[in-house]
PDB file of C-alpha atoms in Angstrom:
ATOM      1  CA  MET A   1     115.261  71.472 114.044  1.00  0.00           C
ATOM      2  CA  PRO A   2     114.628  70.337 110.426  1.00  0.00           C
ATOM      3  CA  GLU A   3     115.841  72.707 107.719  1.00  0.00           C
ATOM      4  CA  THR A   4     112.342  73.646 106.483  1.00  0.00           C
ATOM      5  CA  ASP A   5     111.219  74.332 110.062  1.00  0.00           C
ATOM      6  CA  ARG A   6     114.306  76.467 110.664  1.00  0.00           C
ATOM      7  CA  ARG A   7     113.661  78.565 107.552  1.00  0.00           C
ATOM      8  CA  THR A   8     109.986  79.037 108.535  1.00  0.00           C
ATOM      9  CA  ALA A   9     110.989  79.945 112.093  1.00  0.00           C
ATOM     10  CA  LEU A  10     113.376  82.601 110.760  1.00  0.00           C
ATOM     11  CA  LEU A  11     110.642  84.082 108.569  1.00  0.00           C
ATOM     12  CA  ASP A  12     108.075  84.031 111.379  1.00  0.00           C
ATOM     13  CA  ALA A  13     110.589  85.785 113.630  1.00  0.00           C
ATOM     14  CA  THR A  14     111.184  88.358 110.895  1.00  0.00           C
ATOM     15  CA  LEU A  15     107.457  89.105 110.761  1.00  0.00           C
ATOM     16  CA  GLN A  16     107.369  89.415 114.559  1.00  0.00           C
ATOM     17  CA  LEU A  17     110.279  91.850 114.484  1.00  0.00           C
ATOM     18  CA  ILE A  18     108.557  93.932 111.805  1.00  0.00           C
ATOM     19  CA  ALA A  19     105.393  93.989 113.933  1.00  0.00           C
ATOM     20  CA  SER A  20     107.209  95.034 117.099  1.00  0.00           C
ATOM     21  CA  GLY A  21     109.839  97.409 115.746  1.00  0.00           C
ATOM     22  CA  GLY A  22     109.174  98.090 112.084  1.00  0.00           C
ATOM     23  CA  LEU A  23     111.487  97.204 109.229  1.00  0.00           C
ATOM     24  CA  ARG A  24     114.421  98.912 110.931  1.00  0.00           C
ATOM     25  CA  ALA A  25     114.316  96.165 113.587  1.00  0.00           C
ATOM     26  CA  VAL A  26     115.101  93.467 111.013  1.00  0.00           C
ATOM     27  CA  THR A  27     118.739  92.397 110.942  1.00  0.00           C
ATOM     28  CA  HIS A  28     120.182  88.942 110.408  1.00  0.00           C
ATOM     29  CA  ARG A  29     121.473  88.958 113.976  1.00  0.00           C
ATOM     30  CA  ALA A  30     118.137  90.063 115.489  1.00  0.00           C
ATOM     31  CA  VAL A  31     116.278  87.306 113.635  1.00  0.00           C
ATOM     32  CA  GLU A  32     118.777  84.672 114.811  1.00  0.00           C
ATOM     33  CA  GLN A  33     118.496  85.878 118.397  1.00  0.00           C
ATOM     34  CA  ALA A  34     114.693  85.810 118.236  1.00  0.00           C
ATOM     35  CA  VAL A  35     114.755  82.166 117.133  1.00  0.00           C
ATOM     36  CA  GLY A  36     117.713  81.177 119.315  1.00  0.00           C
ATOM     37  CA  LEU A  37     119.931  80.066 116.444  1.00  0.00           C
ATOM     38  CA  PRO A  38     123.681  80.592 116.094  1.00  0.00           C
ATOM     39  CA  HIS A  39     125.234  83.500 114.232  1.00  0.00           C
ATOM     40  CA  GLY A  40     125.197  82.941 110.475  1.00  0.00           C
ATOM     41  CA  SER A  41     121.984  80.881 110.460  1.00  0.00           C
ATOM     42  CA  THR A  42     119.936  83.607 108.767  1.00  0.00           C
ATOM     43  CA  THR A  43     122.643  84.321 106.185  1.00  0.00           C
ATOM     44  CA  TYR A  44     122.675  80.621 105.245  1.00  0.00           C
ATOM     45  CA  TYR A  45     119.115  80.992 103.901  1.00  0.00           C
ATOM     46  CA  PHE A  46     119.010  84.694 103.033  1.00  0.00           C
ATOM     47  CA  LYS A  47     122.249  86.307 101.899  1.00  0.00           C
ATOM     48  CA  THR A  48     120.920  89.855 102.089  1.00  0.00           C
ATOM     49  CA  ARG A  49     118.415  91.727 104.202  1.00  0.00           C
ATOM     50  CA  ASP A  50     116.316  92.370 101.082  1.00  0.00           C
ATOM     51  CA  GLN A  51     116.121  88.620 100.394  1.00  0.00           C
ATOM     52  CA  LEU A  52     115.017  88.081 103.988  1.00  0.00           C
ATOM     53  CA  ILE A  53     112.298  90.732 103.787  1.00  0.00           C
ATOM     54  CA  ASN A  54     111.064  89.478 100.404  1.00  0.00           C
ATOM     55  CA  ALA A  55     110.860  85.938 101.779  1.00  0.00           C
ATOM     56  CA  ALA A  56     108.979  87.253 104.836  1.00  0.00           C
ATOM     57  CA  VAL A  57     106.415  88.791 102.470  1.00  0.00           C
ATOM     58  CA  ASP A  58     106.047  85.390 100.771  1.00  0.00           C
ATOM     59  CA  ARG A  59     105.539  83.797 104.191  1.00  0.00           C
ATOM     60  CA  LEU A  60     102.881  86.384 105.004  1.00  0.00           C
ATOM     61  CA  ALA A  61     101.106  85.576 101.720  1.00  0.00           C
ATOM     62  CA  GLU A  62     101.208  81.879 102.653  1.00  0.00           C
ATOM     63  CA  LEU A  63      99.664  82.567 106.070  1.00  0.00           C
ATOM     64  CA  ASP A  64      96.988  84.809 104.533  1.00  0.00           C
ATOM     65  CA  HIS A  65      96.195  82.094 102.017  1.00  0.00           C
ATOM     66  CA  GLU A  66      95.652  79.536 104.787  1.00  0.00           C
ATOM     67  CA  ARG A  67      93.283  81.828 106.687  1.00  0.00           C
ATOM     68  CA  VAL A  68      91.260  82.726 103.603  1.00  0.00           C
ATOM     69  CA  ASP A  69      90.927  79.130 102.375  1.00  0.00           C
ATOM     70  CA  ALA A  70      88.173  78.427 104.918  1.00  0.00           C
ATOM     71  CA  ILE A  71      86.227  81.471 103.727  1.00  0.00           C
ATOM     72  CA  ALA A  72      86.773  80.518 100.080  1.00  0.00           C
ATOM     73  CA  HIS A  73      85.420  77.032 100.671  1.00  0.00           C
ATOM     74  CA  ALA A  74      82.262  78.335 102.368  1.00  0.00           C
ATOM     75  CA  VAL A  75      81.626  80.853  99.590  1.00  0.00           C
ATOM     76  CA  THR A  76      82.251  78.287  96.827  1.00  0.00           C
ATOM     77  CA  MET A  77      79.803  75.857  98.414  1.00  0.00           C
ATOM     78  CA  ALA A  78      77.134  78.556  98.748  1.00  0.00           C
ATOM     79  CA  LEU A  79      77.531  79.555  95.100  1.00  0.00           C
ATOM     80  CA  ALA A  80      77.414  75.930  93.944  1.00  0.00           C
ATOM     81  CA  ARG A  81      74.177  75.214  95.783  1.00  0.00           C
ATOM     82  CA  ARG A  82      72.512  78.603  95.318  1.00  0.00           C
ATOM     83  CA  THR A  83      70.009  77.471  97.938  1.00  0.00           C
ATOM     84  CA  GLU A  84      72.240  77.893 100.952  1.00  0.00           C
ATOM     85  CA  ARG A  85      71.784  81.050 102.953  1.00  0.00           C
ATOM     86  CA  LEU A  86      74.731  83.414 103.129  1.00  0.00           C
ATOM     87  CA  GLU A  87      74.894  83.598 106.937  1.00  0.00           C
ATOM     88  CA  PRO A  88      77.510  80.823 107.406  1.00  0.00           C
ATOM     89  CA  ASN A  89      79.811  82.666 105.014  1.00  0.00           C
ATOM     90  CA  LEU A  90      79.359  85.894 106.914  1.00  0.00           C
ATOM     91  CA  ASP A  91      80.228  84.032 110.080  1.00  0.00           C
ATOM     92  CA  ALA A  92      83.392  82.701 108.421  1.00  0.00           C
ATOM     93  CA  ILE A  93      84.476  86.235 107.523  1.00  0.00           C
ATOM     94  CA  GLY A  94      83.535  87.549 110.957  1.00  0.00           C
ATOM     95  CA  LEU A  95      85.618  84.788 112.563  1.00  0.00           C
ATOM     96  CA  ALA A  96      88.548  85.527 110.261  1.00  0.00           C
ATOM     97  CA  LEU A  97      88.344  89.226 111.091  1.00  0.00           C
ATOM     98  CA  SER A  98      88.236  88.402 114.806  1.00  0.00           C
ATOM     99  CA  ALA A  99      91.287  86.143 114.443  1.00  0.00           C
ATOM    100  CA  TRP A 100      93.178  88.796 112.472  1.00  0.00           C
ATOM    101  CA  LEU A 101      92.470  91.292 115.271  1.00  0.00           C
ATOM    102  CA  GLU A 102      93.198  89.003 118.183  1.00  0.00           C
ATOM    103  CA  GLU A 103      95.637  86.108 117.800  1.00  0.00           C
ATOM    104  CA  GLU A 104      97.083  87.395 114.503  1.00  0.00           C
ATOM    105  CA  ARG A 105      97.275  91.072 115.400  1.00  0.00           C
ATOM    106  CA  GLY A 106     101.064  91.100 115.044  1.00  0.00           C
ATOM    107  CA  LEU A 107     100.818  89.663 111.543  1.00  0.00           C
ATOM    108  CA  GLN A 108      98.411  92.417 110.551  1.00  0.00           C
ATOM    109  CA  ILE A 109     100.773  95.081 111.887  1.00  0.00           C
ATOM    110  CA  ALA A 110     103.615  93.495 109.897  1.00  0.00           C
ATOM    111  CA  ARG A 111     101.372  93.345 106.817  1.00  0.00           C
ATOM    112  CA  PHE A 112     100.546  97.061 106.999  1.00  0.00           C
ATOM    113  CA  GLU A 113     104.214  97.927 107.611  1.00  0.00           C
ATOM    114  CA  LEU A 114     105.174  95.931 104.527  1.00  0.00           C
ATOM    115  CA  PHE A 115     102.387  97.389 102.385  1.00  0.00           C
ATOM    116  CA  LEU A 116     103.561 100.892 103.237  1.00  0.00           C
ATOM    117  CA  GLU A 117     107.161  99.910 102.486  1.00  0.00           C
ATOM    118  CA  GLY A 118     105.971  98.542  99.150  1.00  0.00           C
ATOM    119  CA  THR A 119     104.924 102.035  98.098  1.00  0.00           C
ATOM    120  CA  ARG A 120     108.601 103.007  98.316  1.00  0.00           C
ATOM    121  CA  ARG A 121     110.169  99.728  97.141  1.00  0.00           C
ATOM    122  CA  PRO A 122     108.811  98.484  93.818  1.00  0.00           C
ATOM    123  CA  GLU A 123     110.606  95.134  94.206  1.00  0.00           C
ATOM    124  CA  LEU A 124     108.226  94.297  97.081  1.00  0.00           C
ATOM    125  CA  ARG A 125     105.059  95.082  95.109  1.00  0.00           C
ATOM    126  CA  ASP A 126     104.724  91.709  93.329  1.00  0.00           C
ATOM    127  CA  ALA A 127     105.137  89.759  96.539  1.00  0.00           C
ATOM    128  CA  LEU A 128     102.714  92.069  98.339  1.00  0.00           C
ATOM    129  CA  ALA A 129     100.197  91.633  95.526  1.00  0.00           C
ATOM    130  CA  ARG A 130     100.054  87.933  96.481  1.00  0.00           C
ATOM    131  CA  CYS A 131      99.083  88.915 100.039  1.00  0.00           C
ATOM    132  CA  HIS A 132      96.388  91.206  98.714  1.00  0.00           C
ATOM    133  CA  ALA A 133      95.153  88.519  96.319  1.00  0.00           C
ATOM    134  CA  SER A 134      94.362  86.061  99.124  1.00  0.00           C
ATOM    135  CA  PHE A 135      91.291  87.909 100.339  1.00  0.00           C
ATOM    136  CA  SER A 136      90.542  89.483  96.964  1.00  0.00           C
ATOM    137  CA  ARG A 137      89.961  86.065  95.386  1.00  0.00           C
ATOM    138  CA  VAL A 138      87.147  85.457  97.881  1.00  0.00           C
ATOM    139  CA  ALA A 139      85.630  88.934  97.918  1.00  0.00           C
ATOM    140  CA  GLU A 140      84.133  88.942  94.412  1.00  0.00           C
ATOM    141  CA  PRO A 141      82.376  85.545  94.732  1.00  0.00           C
ATOM    142  CA  LEU A 142      81.158  86.609  98.173  1.00  0.00           C
ATOM    143  CA  ALA A 143      79.715  89.807  96.717  1.00  0.00           C
ATOM    144  CA  LEU A 144      78.026  87.723  94.018  1.00  0.00           C
ATOM    145  CA  ALA A 145      76.581  85.341  96.617  1.00  0.00           C
ATOM    146  CA  ALA A 146      75.295  88.354  98.555  1.00  0.00           C
ATOM    147  CA  GLY A 147      73.327  89.494  95.508  1.00  0.00           C
ATOM    148  CA  SER A 148      75.586  92.268  94.235  1.00  0.00           C
ATOM    149  CA  ASP A 149      74.793  93.608  90.778  1.00  0.00           C
ATOM    150  CA  ASP A 150      78.489  94.467  90.306  1.00  0.00           C
ATOM    151  CA  PRO A 151      80.574  91.835  92.153  1.00  0.00           C
ATOM    152  CA  ALA A 152      83.930  93.131  90.870  1.00  0.00           C
ATOM    153  CA  ARG A 153      83.241  96.602  92.273  1.00  0.00           C
ATOM    154  CA  ASP A 154      81.700  95.356  95.503  1.00  0.00           C
ATOM    155  CA  GLY A 155      84.407  92.734  96.027  1.00  0.00           C
ATOM    156  CA  ARG A 156      87.043  95.457  95.804  1.00  0.00           C
ATOM    157  CA  LEU A 157      84.995  97.580  98.200  1.00  0.00           C
ATOM    158  CA  LEU A 158      84.748  94.671 100.649  1.00  0.00           C
ATOM    159  CA  VAL A 159      88.549  94.266 100.637  1.00  0.00           C
ATOM    160  CA  ALA A 160      88.987  98.006 101.255  1.00  0.00           C
ATOM    161  CA  LEU A 161      86.467  98.004 104.092  1.00  0.00           C
ATOM    162  CA  VAL A 162      88.013  94.973 105.811  1.00  0.00           C
ATOM    163  CA  ASN A 163      91.469  96.580 105.506  1.00  0.00           C
ATOM    164  CA  GLY A 164      90.046  99.790 106.944  1.00  0.00           C
ATOM    165  CA  VAL A 165      88.504  97.951 109.885  1.00  0.00           C
ATOM    166  CA  LEU A 166      91.800  96.155 110.526  1.00  0.00           C
ATOM    167  CA  MET A 167      93.813  99.386 110.410  1.00  0.00           C
ATOM    168  CA  ASP A 168      91.303 101.178 112.643  1.00  0.00           C
ATOM    169  CA  GLN A 169      91.328  98.445 115.268  1.00  0.00           C
ATOM    170  CA  ILE A 170      95.094  97.973 115.162  1.00  0.00           C
ATOM    171  CA  THR A 171      95.728 101.665 115.760  1.00  0.00           C
ATOM    172  CA  GLU A 172      92.770 102.385 118.088  1.00  0.00           C
ATOM    173  CA  PRO A 173      91.335  99.123 119.401  1.00  0.00           C
ATOM    174  CA  ALA A 174      87.833  99.231 120.843  1.00  0.00           C
ATOM    175  CA  GLU A 175      86.897  96.918 123.707  1.00  0.00           C
ATOM    176  CA  ASN A 176      85.129  93.743 122.524  1.00  0.00           C
ATOM    177  CA  PHE A 177      85.354  94.840 118.894  1.00  0.00           C
ATOM    178  CA  ALA A 178      86.801  91.576 117.578  1.00  0.00           C
ATOM    179  CA  THR A 179      84.288  89.318 119.313  1.00  0.00           C
ATOM    180  CA  GLU A 180      81.112  91.419 119.299  1.00  0.00           C
ATOM    181  CA  ILE A 181      81.274  94.298 116.826  1.00  0.00           C
ATOM    182  CA  ALA A 182      83.300  92.812 113.941  1.00  0.00           C
ATOM    183  CA  PRO A 183      80.789  90.060 113.063  1.00  0.00           C
ATOM    184  CA  VAL A 184      77.917  92.592 113.033  1.00  0.00           C
ATOM    185  CA  ALA A 185      79.970  94.992 110.895  1.00  0.00           C
ATOM    186  CA  VAL A 186      80.659  92.235 108.359  1.00  0.00           C
ATOM    187  CA  ARG A 187      76.950  91.403 108.121  1.00  0.00           C
ATOM    188  CA  LYS A 188      76.046  95.054 107.501  1.00  0.00           C
ATOM    189  CA  ILE A 189      78.749  95.481 104.846  1.00  0.00           C
ATOM    190  CA  ILE A 190      77.670  92.357 102.978  1.00  0.00           C
ATOM    191  CA  ALA A 191      73.972  93.193 103.272  1.00  0.00           C
ATOM    192  CA  ALA A 192      74.649  96.599 101.700  1.00  0.00           C
ATOM    193  CA  MET A 193      75.948  94.861  98.570  1.00  0.00           C
ATOM    194  CA  ALA A 194      72.554  93.393  97.819  1.00  0.00           C
ATOM    195  CA  ALA A 195      70.696  96.661  98.396  1.00  0.00           C
TER     196      ALA A 195
END
């Protein structure tokens, strides 16, 4: 396994461990076992547990950035043309929300675990701010495209509402929410910005 792939695999395993057992589940040995690498492999890249967790937060920010890029592109194109209807952008957000709730559910659990830990560990806050910034950088232009008279306020509100929906569905999932209800919820939230 190439060195960059090995490092990424260790970080992805760290996020999986956080999702399944919380931060207490993260040890160098547990990460190595999850990836199937020999003892000492994690320490080669991350000397301390704190370095490992901080790097896992950076990996989470990278994954968030990839997911949000598709939404950002759709919103940017709509703003540039000003003639395009907003519906495709709403669909992009609805699809992202569905993905976050279905195939990336574990990442969202890890994200919330880390955000809560960040309230107690200031050294995590900067790295966590990069995770938060991924969706935030799209929310304000999306609010503007929706017709908001205060895109900064409504963008922040959109981020809070999406986080609330994610937390609600992670802790008490409703049947068919990700595929049927989430896209409708996104449309209603965005439509309220233009009201």
